[in-house]
Short mmCIF file of C-alpha atoms in Angstrom, two decimals:
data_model
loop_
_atom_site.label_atom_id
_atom_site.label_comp_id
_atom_site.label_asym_id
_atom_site.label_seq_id
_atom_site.Cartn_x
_atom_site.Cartn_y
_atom_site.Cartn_z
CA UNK A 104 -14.81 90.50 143.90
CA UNK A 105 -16.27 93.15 146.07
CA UNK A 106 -15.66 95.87 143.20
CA UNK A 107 -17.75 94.20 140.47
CA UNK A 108 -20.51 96.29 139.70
CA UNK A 109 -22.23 94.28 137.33
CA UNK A 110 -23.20 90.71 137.33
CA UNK A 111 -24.60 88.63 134.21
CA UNK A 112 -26.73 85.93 135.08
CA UNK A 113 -26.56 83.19 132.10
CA UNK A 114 -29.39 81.57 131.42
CA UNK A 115 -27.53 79.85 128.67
CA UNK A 116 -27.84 82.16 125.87
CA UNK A 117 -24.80 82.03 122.95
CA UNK A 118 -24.63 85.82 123.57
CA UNK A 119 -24.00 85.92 127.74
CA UNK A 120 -20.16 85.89 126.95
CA UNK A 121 -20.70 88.90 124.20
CA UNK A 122 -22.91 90.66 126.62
CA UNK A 123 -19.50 91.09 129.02
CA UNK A 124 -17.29 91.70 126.13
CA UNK A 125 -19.54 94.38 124.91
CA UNK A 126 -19.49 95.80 128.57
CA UNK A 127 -15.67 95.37 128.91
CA UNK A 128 -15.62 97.73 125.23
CA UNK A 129 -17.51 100.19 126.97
CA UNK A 130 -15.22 100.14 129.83
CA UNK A 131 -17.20 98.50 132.62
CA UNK A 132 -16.40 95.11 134.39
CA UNK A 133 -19.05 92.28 135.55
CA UNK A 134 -19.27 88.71 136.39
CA UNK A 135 -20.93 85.82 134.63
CA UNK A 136 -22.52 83.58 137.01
CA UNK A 137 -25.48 80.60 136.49
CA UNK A 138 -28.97 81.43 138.31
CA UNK A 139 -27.61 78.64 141.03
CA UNK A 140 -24.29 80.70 142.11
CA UNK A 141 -25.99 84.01 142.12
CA UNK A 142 -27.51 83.80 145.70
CA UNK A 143 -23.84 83.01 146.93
CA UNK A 144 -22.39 85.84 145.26
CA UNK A 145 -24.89 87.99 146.59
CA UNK A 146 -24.60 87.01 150.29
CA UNK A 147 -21.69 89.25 150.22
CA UNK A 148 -21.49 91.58 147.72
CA UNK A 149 -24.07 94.39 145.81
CA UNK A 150 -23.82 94.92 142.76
CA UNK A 151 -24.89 97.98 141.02
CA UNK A 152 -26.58 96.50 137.79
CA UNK A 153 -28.18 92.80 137.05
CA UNK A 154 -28.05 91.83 133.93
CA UNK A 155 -30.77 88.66 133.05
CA UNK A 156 -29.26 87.14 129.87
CA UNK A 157 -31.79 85.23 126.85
CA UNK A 158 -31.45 81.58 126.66
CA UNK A 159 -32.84 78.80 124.62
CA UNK A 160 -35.81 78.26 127.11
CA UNK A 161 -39.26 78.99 127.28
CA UNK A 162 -40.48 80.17 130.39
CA UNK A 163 -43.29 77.89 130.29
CA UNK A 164 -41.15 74.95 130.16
CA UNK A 165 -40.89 72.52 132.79
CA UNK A 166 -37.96 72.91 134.14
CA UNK A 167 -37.35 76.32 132.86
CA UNK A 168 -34.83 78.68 134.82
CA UNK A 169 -36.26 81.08 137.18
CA UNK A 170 -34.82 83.82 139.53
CA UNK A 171 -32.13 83.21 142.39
CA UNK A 172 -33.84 83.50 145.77
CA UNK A 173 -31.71 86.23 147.08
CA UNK A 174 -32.24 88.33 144.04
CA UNK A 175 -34.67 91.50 144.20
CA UNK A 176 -36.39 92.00 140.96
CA UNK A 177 -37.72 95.52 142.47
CA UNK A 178 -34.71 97.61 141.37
CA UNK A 179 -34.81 99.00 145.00
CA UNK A 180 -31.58 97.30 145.65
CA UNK A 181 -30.23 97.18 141.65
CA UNK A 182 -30.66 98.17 139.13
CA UNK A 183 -32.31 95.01 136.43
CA UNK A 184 -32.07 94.94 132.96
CA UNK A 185 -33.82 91.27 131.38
CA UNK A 186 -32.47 90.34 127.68
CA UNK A 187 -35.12 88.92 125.82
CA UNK A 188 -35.67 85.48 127.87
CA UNK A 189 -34.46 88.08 130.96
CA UNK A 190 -37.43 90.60 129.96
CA UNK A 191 -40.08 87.61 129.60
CA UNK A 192 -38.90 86.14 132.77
CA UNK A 193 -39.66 89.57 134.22
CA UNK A 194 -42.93 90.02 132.79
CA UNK A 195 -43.70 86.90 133.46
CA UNK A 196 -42.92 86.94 137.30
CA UNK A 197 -44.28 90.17 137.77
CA UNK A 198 -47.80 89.05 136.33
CA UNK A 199 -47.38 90.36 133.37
CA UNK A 200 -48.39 87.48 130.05
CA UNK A 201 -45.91 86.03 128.29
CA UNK A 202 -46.87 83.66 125.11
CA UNK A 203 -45.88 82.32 121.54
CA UNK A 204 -47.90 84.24 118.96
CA UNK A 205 -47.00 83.37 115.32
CA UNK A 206 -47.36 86.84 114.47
CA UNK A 207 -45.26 88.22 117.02
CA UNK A 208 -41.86 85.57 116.29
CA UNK A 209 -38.63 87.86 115.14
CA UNK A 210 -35.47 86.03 113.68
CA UNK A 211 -32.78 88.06 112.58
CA UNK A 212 -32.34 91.82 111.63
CA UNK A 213 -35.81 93.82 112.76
CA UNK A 214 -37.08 97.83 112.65
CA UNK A 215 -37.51 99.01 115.96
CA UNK A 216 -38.96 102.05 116.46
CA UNK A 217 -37.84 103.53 120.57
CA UNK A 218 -38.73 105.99 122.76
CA UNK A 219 -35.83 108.50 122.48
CA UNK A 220 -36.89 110.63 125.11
CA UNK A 221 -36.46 107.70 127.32
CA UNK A 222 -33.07 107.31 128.79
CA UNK A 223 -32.37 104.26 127.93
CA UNK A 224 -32.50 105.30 124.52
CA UNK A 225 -31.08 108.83 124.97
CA UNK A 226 -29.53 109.50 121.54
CA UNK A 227 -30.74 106.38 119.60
CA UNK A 228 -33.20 106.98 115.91
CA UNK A 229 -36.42 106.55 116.99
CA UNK A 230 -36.67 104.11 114.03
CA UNK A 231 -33.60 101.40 114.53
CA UNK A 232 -32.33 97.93 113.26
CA UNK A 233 -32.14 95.50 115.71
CA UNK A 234 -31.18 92.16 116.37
CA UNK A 235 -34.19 89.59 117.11
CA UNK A 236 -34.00 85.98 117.69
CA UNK A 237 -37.12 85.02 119.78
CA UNK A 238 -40.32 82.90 119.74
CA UNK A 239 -42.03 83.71 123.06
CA UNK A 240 -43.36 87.69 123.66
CA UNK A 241 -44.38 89.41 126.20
CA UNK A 242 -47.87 90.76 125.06
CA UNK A 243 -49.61 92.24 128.88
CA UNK A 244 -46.50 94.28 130.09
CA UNK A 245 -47.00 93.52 134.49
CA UNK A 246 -48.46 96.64 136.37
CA UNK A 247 -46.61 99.74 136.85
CA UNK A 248 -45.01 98.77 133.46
CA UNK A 249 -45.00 100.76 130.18
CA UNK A 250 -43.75 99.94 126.59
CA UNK A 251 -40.85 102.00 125.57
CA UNK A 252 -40.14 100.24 122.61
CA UNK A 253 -41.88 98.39 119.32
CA UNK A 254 -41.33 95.71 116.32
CA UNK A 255 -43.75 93.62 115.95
CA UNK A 256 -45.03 93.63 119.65
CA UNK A 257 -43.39 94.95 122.53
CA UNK A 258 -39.59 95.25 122.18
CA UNK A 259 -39.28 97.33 125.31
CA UNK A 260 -40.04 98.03 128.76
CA UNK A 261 -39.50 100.12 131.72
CA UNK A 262 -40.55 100.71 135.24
CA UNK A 263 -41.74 103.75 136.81
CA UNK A 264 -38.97 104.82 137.89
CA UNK A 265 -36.48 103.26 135.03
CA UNK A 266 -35.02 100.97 137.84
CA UNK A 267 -36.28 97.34 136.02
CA UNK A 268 -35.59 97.38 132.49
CA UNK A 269 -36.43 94.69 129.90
CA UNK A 270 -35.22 94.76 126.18
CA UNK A 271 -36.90 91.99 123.58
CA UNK A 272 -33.97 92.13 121.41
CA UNK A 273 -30.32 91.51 122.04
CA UNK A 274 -28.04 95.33 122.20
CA UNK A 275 -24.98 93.09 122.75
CA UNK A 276 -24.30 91.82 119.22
CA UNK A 277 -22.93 94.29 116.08
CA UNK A 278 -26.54 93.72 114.07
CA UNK A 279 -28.35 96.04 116.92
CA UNK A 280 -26.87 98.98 114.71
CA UNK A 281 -26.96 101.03 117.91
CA UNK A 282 -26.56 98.89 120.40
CA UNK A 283 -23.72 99.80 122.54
CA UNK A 284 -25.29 103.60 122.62
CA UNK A 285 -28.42 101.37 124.74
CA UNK A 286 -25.82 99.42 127.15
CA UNK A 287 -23.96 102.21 127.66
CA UNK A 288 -27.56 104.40 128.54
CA UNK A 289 -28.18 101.55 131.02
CA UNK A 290 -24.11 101.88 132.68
CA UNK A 291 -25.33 105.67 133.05
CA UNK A 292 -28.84 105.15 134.35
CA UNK A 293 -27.29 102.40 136.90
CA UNK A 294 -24.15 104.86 137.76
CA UNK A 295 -21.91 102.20 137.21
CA UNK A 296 -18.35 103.88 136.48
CA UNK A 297 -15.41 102.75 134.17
CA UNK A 298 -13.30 99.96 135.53
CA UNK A 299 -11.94 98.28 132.74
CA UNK A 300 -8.31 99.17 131.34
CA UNK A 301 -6.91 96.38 129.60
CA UNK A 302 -3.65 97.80 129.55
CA UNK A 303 -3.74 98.21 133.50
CA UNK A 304 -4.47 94.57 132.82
CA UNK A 305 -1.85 93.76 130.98
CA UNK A 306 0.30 95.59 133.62
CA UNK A 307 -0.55 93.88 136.78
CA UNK A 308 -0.07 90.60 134.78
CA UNK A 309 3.18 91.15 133.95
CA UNK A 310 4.12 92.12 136.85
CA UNK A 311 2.75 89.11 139.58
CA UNK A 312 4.11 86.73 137.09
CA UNK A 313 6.93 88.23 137.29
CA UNK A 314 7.31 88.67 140.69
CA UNK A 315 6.88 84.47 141.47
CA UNK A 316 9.28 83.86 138.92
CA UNK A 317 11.95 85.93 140.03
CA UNK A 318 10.71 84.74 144.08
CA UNK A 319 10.84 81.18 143.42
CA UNK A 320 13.00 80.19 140.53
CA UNK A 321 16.21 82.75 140.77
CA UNK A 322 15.43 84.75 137.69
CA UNK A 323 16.16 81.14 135.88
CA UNK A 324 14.41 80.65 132.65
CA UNK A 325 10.49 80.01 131.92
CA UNK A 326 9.91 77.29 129.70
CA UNK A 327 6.05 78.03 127.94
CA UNK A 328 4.17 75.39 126.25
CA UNK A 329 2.40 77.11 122.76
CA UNK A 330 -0.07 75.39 121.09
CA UNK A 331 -0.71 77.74 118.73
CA UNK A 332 -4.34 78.69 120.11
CA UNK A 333 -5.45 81.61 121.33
CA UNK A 334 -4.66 81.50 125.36
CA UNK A 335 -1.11 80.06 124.88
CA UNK A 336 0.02 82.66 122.12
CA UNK A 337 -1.59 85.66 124.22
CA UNK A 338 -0.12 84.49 127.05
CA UNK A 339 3.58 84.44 125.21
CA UNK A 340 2.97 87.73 124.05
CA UNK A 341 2.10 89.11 127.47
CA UNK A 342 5.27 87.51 129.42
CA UNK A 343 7.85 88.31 126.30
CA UNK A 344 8.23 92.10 127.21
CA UNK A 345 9.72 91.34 131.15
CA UNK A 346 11.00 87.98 130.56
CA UNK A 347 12.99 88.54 127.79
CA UNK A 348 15.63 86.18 126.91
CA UNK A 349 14.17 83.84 129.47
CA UNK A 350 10.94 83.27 127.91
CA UNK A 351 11.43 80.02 125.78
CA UNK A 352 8.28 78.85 123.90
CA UNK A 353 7.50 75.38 122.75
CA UNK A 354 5.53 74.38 120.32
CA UNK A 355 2.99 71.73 121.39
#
């Protein structure tokens, strides 16, 4: 895994899986991991880009998720990028105040208005829909911080030096109208490259499965068990082209 350039850390939001999906559309790989495999991962690898995901928490719960202990939240070894429980956990580690104002709670589609001359929102309207699904906000951004974006409080921040990001509402999902345009600002402002081809993928399937079959069985046929779902009938359709004849599917 030492060519993953991004990992996601879940925090147990429904959207961590379309955060990697998004990135996988955009052409960039990354890993999902929970908060307690992260410092594993990161005794021997480094990443390019973190990505905190939201999650159904509060961070003043007891009990509430917190950082990994290897993990540097001063972008001097990553680039960080929180997703709205991500960006309070930030702010909220970084001394910054998080809370739950009544007047500051966003559910569902929201007007942001951005920064465009800030490069992580390089070519998106200044005024934008977004995405919102969030109680808590951060309302004292932590020192050294400045607000690059707005709905109802502050939807947006950034470092500095643009190194530790933090985004209220969520870019992964299609109601962000402009949402990929932000991830894919944050791939360029992290340098993290294209890495994703899924029909190199499909490839280099194809061809390991077909190298054990022909290794082990004697080019002898491959019985597959379809249940009709979505794994078993991709799978059919991946080994069909270099199996051939051989390939025999049964339904389950």
């Amino acid at each position: 895994m030492n060519d993953i350039q991004i990992i996601i850390i879940d925090y147990g939001s429904q959207y961590t899986l379309v955060i990697g999906r998004t990135l996988r559309e955009l052409g960039a790989r990354s890993l999902i991991l929970p908060p307690n495999k992260v410092d594993k991962w990161l005794k021997n690898n480094n990443p390019k880009a973190v990505i905190l995901s939201g999650s159904n928490w509060s961070v003043h719960n007891e009990g509430a998720p917190g950082f990994p202990n290897l993990l540097d939240i001063t972008g001097k070894k990553y680039f960080i990028l929180g997703i709205c429980y991500g960006m309070q956990l930030l702010a909220h580690k970084l001394r910054g105040k998080v809370e739950r104002p009544c007047e500051h709670r966003e559910y569902g589609p929201v007007l942001a208005t951005v920064n465009p001359k800030h490069p992580f929102f390089e070519g998106v309207a200044k005024k934008t829909q977004v995405w919102a699904s969030h109680g808590d906000t951060v309302i004292k951004l932590p020192k050294g911080f400045s607000t690059i974006a707005t709905s109802s409080g502050i939807a947006a921040m950034s470092d500095k030096v643009n190194r530790v990001l933090g985004i209220q509402f969520h870019p992964e999902v299609i109601d962000t109208k402009e949402g990929k345009k932000i991830l894919q600002n944050f791939l360029n402002l992290s340098n993290c490259k294209k890495d994703w081809n899924p029909e190199n993928l499909i490839k280099q399937i194809q061809k390991e499965v077909l190298n054990v079959v022909d290794e082990n069985i004697e080019k002898k046929n491959v019985i597959l068990g379809v249940s009709g779902g979505v794994d078993s009938t991709t799978l059919a359709a991946l080994l069909s082209p270099v199996l051939g004849k051989r390939l025999i599917c049964i339904a389950i």
